[in-house]
Amino acid sequence: MHPDDPSAQKLTDAHPSTLSDDAASTERTIGRHRAAETPRRALLGSTPVRVALATGVTCCLSLVAVATARGNDDTARTVEPLAEAVADRAAIADERASRSLDRDAAPARILPPSPTAKPTPTPTVVRKAPKKPVKPRRPRPVAGLDQAQMDNAKTIVDVGLEMKMPRRALVVALATAMQESNLYNLASDVLPESAEYPNQGSGSDHDSVGLFQQRPSSGWGTVAELMRPSYAARAFYTALNEIPGWQDMSVTAAAQAVQISAYPDAYAQHEDRATTVAEALTA
């Protein structure tokens, strides 16, 4: 067909109308009031956008990793001392349980002192020297007696007071000792054993010893006992109490009833001195 042919020109003119019809059909498909969709693949397919997204994701992952690591580190620091303390308390409780049936709470853990801490000074304990025993005051001699005689007289009076004896019994005992030994604790030349004990001289009247010159052979006691002034005085008071009505007797009669002396009237001469000494020692 020749291009100048009228029929060919008609066919050429009809082609644009076909395109117009396609455009109208496309408009109908989209809708008059709807905007055409922006193609997404074109936006995401852009290289700068992809780089920005990758960078953002990497930063976020790094922050999460750092936070997780820091949290794990803090948790480890907290858990480690706690686990150690629990283990220590468990070991202490197990040790206590192996020793005893008691199940008390385990003692608190005692930490060692800091090397910079100053040690607590130990208080100095001042010990007082023990007091020396106070010697009993010796009585002042009276009635012409020396100190040894006065000491023996005090022993006789103290024993009488301990035995609840009346004042008259003290006078009888003192007068008797003044007559028998002149208030000295005498041993006996007849009994060498008596010299082994503390004494203030010796006599030779049979086996008589001590302040009251009592005889071991007559049952007054052993030599060792009779050489003790306190024992000798107690033996005298005991014998005096066994004499009925001695309180109403004279000093001489009462003394003689105990001693059975060969000189019964000799005791009377010592009554005044014995009374003075008894008053001085009981005042």
C-alpha positions as a printed NumPy array, in Angstrom:
array([[  0.   ,   0.   ,   0.   ],
       [  1.29 ,   3.393,  -0.829],
       [  1.642,   5.841,   1.879],
       [ -0.195,   8.389,  -0.036],
       [ -3.17 ,   6.086,  -0.2  ],
       [ -6.174,   7.541,   1.654],
       [ -6.993,   4.266,   3.308],
       [ -3.55 ,   4.048,   4.807],
       [ -3.843,   7.538,   6.204],
       [ -7.109,   6.575,   7.875],
       [ -5.471,   3.685,   9.6  ],
       [ -2.704,   5.914,  10.822],
       [ -5.106,   8.459,  12.188],
       [ -7.038,   5.789,  14.074],
       [ -4.031,   4.641,  16.204],
       [ -4.007,   7.628,  18.526],
       [ -7.564,   7.035,  19.438],
       [ -6.627,   3.581,  20.633],
       [ -3.986,   5.031,  22.932],
       [ -6.49 ,   7.483,  24.318],
       [ -8.811,   4.697,  25.081],
       [ -6.016,   2.867,  27.024],
       [ -5.271,   5.939,  29.053],
       [ -8.918,   6.316,  29.94 ],
       [ -9.126,   2.721,  30.985],
       [ -6.095,   3.201,  33.218],
       [ -7.68 ,   6.235,  34.83 ],
       [-10.799,   4.245,  35.516],
       [ -8.837,   1.507,  37.154],
       [ -7.083,   3.862,  39.574],
       [-10.124,   5.911,  40.35 ],
       [-10.777,   9.532,  39.94 ],
       [-10.139,  10.512,  43.556],
       [ -7.201,   8.242,  44.307],
       [ -3.585,   9.279,  43.875],
       [ -1.353,   6.952,  42.078],
       [  0.842,   4.745,  44.411],
       [  4.49 ,   5.701,  44.729],
       [  6.619,   2.785,  43.758],
       [  8.371,   1.389,  46.927],
       [ 11.009,  -0.553,  45.18 ],
       [ 12.345,   2.642,  43.708],
       [ 12.8  ,   4.191,  47.25 ],
       [ 14.367,   1.152,  48.96 ],
       [ 16.426,   0.409,  45.94 ],
       [ 18.264,   3.689,  46.369],
       [ 21.887,   3.161,  47.502],
       [ 22.083,   6.074,  50.059],
       [ 18.963,   4.836,  51.819],
       [ 20.363,   1.356,  52.147],
       [ 23.614,   2.673,  53.637],
       [ 21.721,   4.792,  56.195],
       [ 19.587,   1.845,  57.285],
       [ 22.587,  -0.437,  57.67 ],
       [ 24.422,   2.166,  59.755],
       [ 21.423,   2.685,  62.066],
       [ 20.965,  -1.027,  62.655],
       [ 24.678,  -1.448,  63.45 ],
       [ 24.597,   1.37 ,  66.04 ],
       [ 21.528,  -0.048,  67.728],
       [ 23.086,  -3.502,  67.973],
       [ 26.277,  -1.996,  69.436],
       [ 24.343,  -0.116,  72.133],
       [ 22.399,  -3.241,  73.069],
       [ 25.628,  -5.252,  73.31 ],
       [ 27.311,  -2.607,  75.527],
       [ 24.287,  -2.353,  77.823],
       [ 24.082,  -6.131,  78.097],
       [ 27.78 ,  -6.451,  78.89 ],
       [ 27.598,  -3.713,  81.521],
       [ 24.551,  -5.286,  83.114],
       [ 26.247,  -8.677,  83.19 ],
       [ 29.374,  -7.107,  84.748],
       [ 27.35 ,  -5.359,  87.502],
       [ 25.358,  -8.501,  88.162],
       [ 28.546, -10.557,  88.382],
       [ 30.068,  -8.061,  90.816],
       [ 26.969,  -8.219,  93.023],
       [ 26.48 , -11.976,  92.844],
       [ 30.126, -12.919,  93.475],
       [ 30.413, -11.519,  97.103],
       [ 26.911, -12.784,  97.858],
       [ 27.809, -16.281,  96.679],
       [ 31.024, -16.168,  98.691],
       [ 29.181, -15.077, 101.867],
       [ 26.564, -17.808, 101.401],
       [ 29.304, -20.4  , 100.958],
       [ 31.096, -19.21 , 104.105],
       [ 27.912, -19.343, 106.192],
       [ 27.122, -22.8  , 104.854],
       [ 30.618, -24.03 , 105.797],
       [ 30.329, -22.569, 109.32 ],
       [ 26.865, -24.047, 109.828],
       [ 28.083, -27.446, 108.62 ],
       [ 31.033, -27.334, 111.021],
       [ 28.778, -26.426, 113.982],
       [ 26.337, -29.173, 113.04 ],
       [ 29.147, -31.74 , 113.053],
       [ 30.132, -30.78 , 116.605],
       [ 26.769, -30.311, 118.265],
       [ 23.081, -31.038, 117.889],
       [ 22.323, -27.348, 118.342],
       [ 21.294, -25.627, 115.203],
       [ 21.843, -22.023, 116.149],
       [ 22.388, -19.418, 113.494],
       [ 25.913, -19.338, 112.142],
       [ 27.963, -16.476, 113.591],
       [ 28.497, -13.417, 111.5  ],
       [ 31.625, -13.404, 109.449],
       [ 34.378, -11.402, 111.126],
       [ 36.446,  -9.489, 108.62 ],
       [ 40.18 ,  -9.031, 109.298],
       [ 41.121,  -5.571, 110.575],
       [ 42.12 ,  -3.018, 108.021],
       [ 45.918,  -2.6  , 107.751],
       [ 45.464,   1.145, 108.259],
       [ 43.3  ,   0.748, 111.378],
       [ 45.005,   1.557, 114.664],
       [ 45.065,  -1.317, 117.187],
       [ 42.918,  -0.835, 120.257],
       [ 45.227,  -0.204, 123.232],
       [ 45.061,  -2.833, 125.946],
       [ 43.976,  -1.275, 129.248],
       [ 46.631,  -1.45 , 131.905],
       [ 45.44 ,  -3.324, 134.964],
       [ 46.926,  -1.95 , 138.135],
       [ 47.198,  -4.677, 140.696],
       [ 47.306,  -3.633, 144.267],
       [ 49.782,  -5.346, 146.476],
       [ 48.094,  -7.711, 148.931],
       [ 47.688,  -6.234, 152.333],
       [ 49.849,  -7.686, 154.983],
       [ 47.939,  -9.368, 157.773],
       [ 47.527,  -7.069, 160.698],
       [ 49.063,  -8.469, 163.806],
       [ 46.781,  -8.441, 166.831],
       [ 47.492,  -5.631, 169.177],
       [ 49.409,  -6.818, 172.189],
       [ 47.965,  -5.781, 175.518],
       [ 49.816,  -3.273, 177.66 ],
       [ 51.274,  -5.007, 180.733],
       [ 49.73 ,  -4.162, 184.118],
       [ 50.176,  -5.288, 187.756],
       [ 53.945,  -5.622, 187.381],
       [ 53.799,  -8.179, 184.53 ],
       [ 56.163,  -8.176, 181.545],
       [ 54.959,  -8.493, 177.968],
       [ 55.302, -12.308, 177.8  ],
       [ 53.296, -12.721, 180.995],
       [ 50.652, -10.28 , 179.793],
       [ 50.336, -12.129, 176.476],
       [ 49.769, -15.428, 178.297],
       [ 47.228, -13.758, 180.59 ],
       [ 45.329, -12.508, 177.521],
       [ 45.19 , -16.044, 176.121],
       [ 43.68 , -17.311, 179.386],
       [ 41.063, -14.523, 179.428],
       [ 40.185, -14.933, 175.712],
       [ 39.561, -18.678, 176.122],
       [ 37.37 , -18.022, 179.176],
       [ 35.294, -15.454, 177.296],
       [ 34.934, -17.849, 174.365],
       [ 33.604, -20.493, 176.766],
       [ 31.149, -17.943, 178.28 ],
       [ 32.816, -18.151, 181.677],
       [ 31.967, -15.433, 184.274],
       [ 34.459, -12.824, 185.467],
       [ 35.156, -14.778, 188.687],
       [ 36.323, -17.814, 186.692],
       [ 38.829, -15.576, 184.881],
       [ 40.24 , -14.377, 188.192],
       [ 40.527, -17.963, 189.51 ],
       [ 42.355, -19.096, 186.356],
       [ 44.769, -16.134, 186.41 ],
       [ 45.574, -16.561, 190.102],
       [ 46.221, -20.28 , 189.532],
       [ 48.62 , -19.655, 186.613],
       [ 50.44 , -16.966, 188.621],
       [ 51.039, -19.468, 191.406],
       [ 51.897, -22.497, 189.224],
       [ 54.16 , -20.971, 186.557],
       [ 54.307, -17.205, 187.217],
       [ 52.392, -16.873, 183.909],
       [ 55.201, -18.423, 181.803],
       [ 54.754, -21.394, 179.516],
       [ 57.207, -23.833, 181.109],
       [ 58.643, -27.09 , 179.818],
       [ 59.756, -29.862, 182.219],
       [ 63.256, -31.123, 182.887],
       [ 61.68 , -34.5  , 183.557],
       [ 60.105, -34.602, 180.084],
       [ 62.746, -33.79 , 177.442],
       [ 59.994, -33.902, 174.818],
       [ 58.427, -30.767, 176.259],
       [ 61.519, -28.745, 175.309],
       [ 60.791, -29.453, 171.631],
       [ 57.777, -27.106, 171.768],
       [ 57.739, -23.314, 172.172],
       [ 58.424, -22.527, 175.802],
       [ 59.559, -19.738, 178.1  ],
       [ 61.645, -21.746, 180.549],
       [ 61.46 , -25.057, 182.382],
       [ 60.518, -26.525, 185.744],
       [ 61.291, -29.713, 187.603],
       [ 58.067, -30.551, 189.445],
       [ 57.58 , -34.105, 188.302],
       [ 56.101, -34.168, 184.769],
       [ 54.148, -30.918, 185.167],
       [ 54.212, -28.629, 182.08 ],
       [ 52.667, -25.464, 180.725],
       [ 50.971, -22.458, 182.318],
       [ 49.004, -24.533, 184.833],
       [ 51.69 , -27.209, 185.37 ],
       [ 49.292, -29.922, 184.382],
       [ 50.64 , -33.496, 184.292],
       [ 50.26 , -35.711, 181.227],
       [ 50.44 , -38.75 , 183.517],
       [ 47.269, -37.559, 185.307],
       [ 45.221, -37.464, 182.112],
       [ 45.256, -33.74 , 181.359],
       [ 46.436, -34.335, 177.784],
       [ 49.537, -35.018, 175.769],
       [ 52.758, -33.071, 176.201],
       [ 52.202, -31.341, 172.864],
       [ 48.679, -30.302, 173.875],
       [ 49.588, -29.066, 177.33 ],
       [ 52.431, -26.947, 175.913],
       [ 49.84 , -24.888, 174.025],
       [ 48.546, -22.106, 176.335],
       [ 45.07 , -22.087, 174.763],
       [ 44.619, -25.839, 175.269],
       [ 45.9  , -25.673, 178.849],
       [ 43.466, -22.833, 179.695],
       [ 40.52 , -24.719, 178.161],
       [ 41.399, -27.834, 180.16 ],
       [ 41.425, -25.764, 183.373],
       [ 38.007, -24.135, 182.745],
       [ 36.503, -27.514, 181.815],
       [ 37.681, -29.018, 185.134],
       [ 36.434, -25.945, 187.081],
       [ 32.935, -26.315, 185.585],
       [ 32.813, -29.892, 186.881],
       [ 33.172, -28.746, 190.531],
       [ 29.725, -28.238, 192.075],
       [ 29.211, -24.756, 193.58 ],
       [ 32.609, -23.4  , 192.622],
       [ 31.004, -19.952, 192.063],
       [ 30.404, -19.663, 195.841],
       [ 33.929, -20.747, 196.789],
       [ 36.855, -18.475, 197.49 ],
       [ 39.483, -18.047, 194.804],
       [ 41.865, -20.273, 196.759],
       [ 39.282, -23.021, 197.373],
       [ 38.158, -23.065, 193.772],
       [ 41.741, -23.208, 192.465],
       [ 42.661, -25.965, 194.926],
       [ 39.619, -28.026, 193.954],
       [ 40.981, -28.132, 190.415],
       [ 44.707, -28.381, 191.012],
       [ 44.876, -30.539, 194.17 ],
       [ 48.05 , -28.741, 195.211],
       [ 50.28 , -29.488, 198.205],
       [ 49.98 , -25.782, 199.077],
       [ 46.245, -25.027, 198.997],
       [ 46.503, -21.545, 200.512],
       [ 49.152, -20.243, 198.124],
       [ 46.609, -19.057, 195.495],
       [ 45.074, -16.412, 197.745],
       [ 48.106, -14.139, 197.475],
       [ 47.517, -13.609, 193.769],
       [ 43.827, -12.684, 193.921],
       [ 44.298,  -8.897, 193.771],
       [ 46.745,  -8.949, 190.879],
       [ 44.581, -11.456, 189.021],
       [ 41.566,  -9.169, 189.464],
       [ 43.521,  -6.175, 188.068],
       [ 44.702,  -8.109, 185.055],
       [ 41.2  ,  -9.482, 184.34 ],
       [ 39.715,  -5.98 , 184.432],
       [ 42.398,  -4.611, 182.097],
       [ 41.835,  -7.361, 179.553],
       [ 38.013,  -7.134, 179.572],
       [ 37.606,  -3.361, 179.702]])
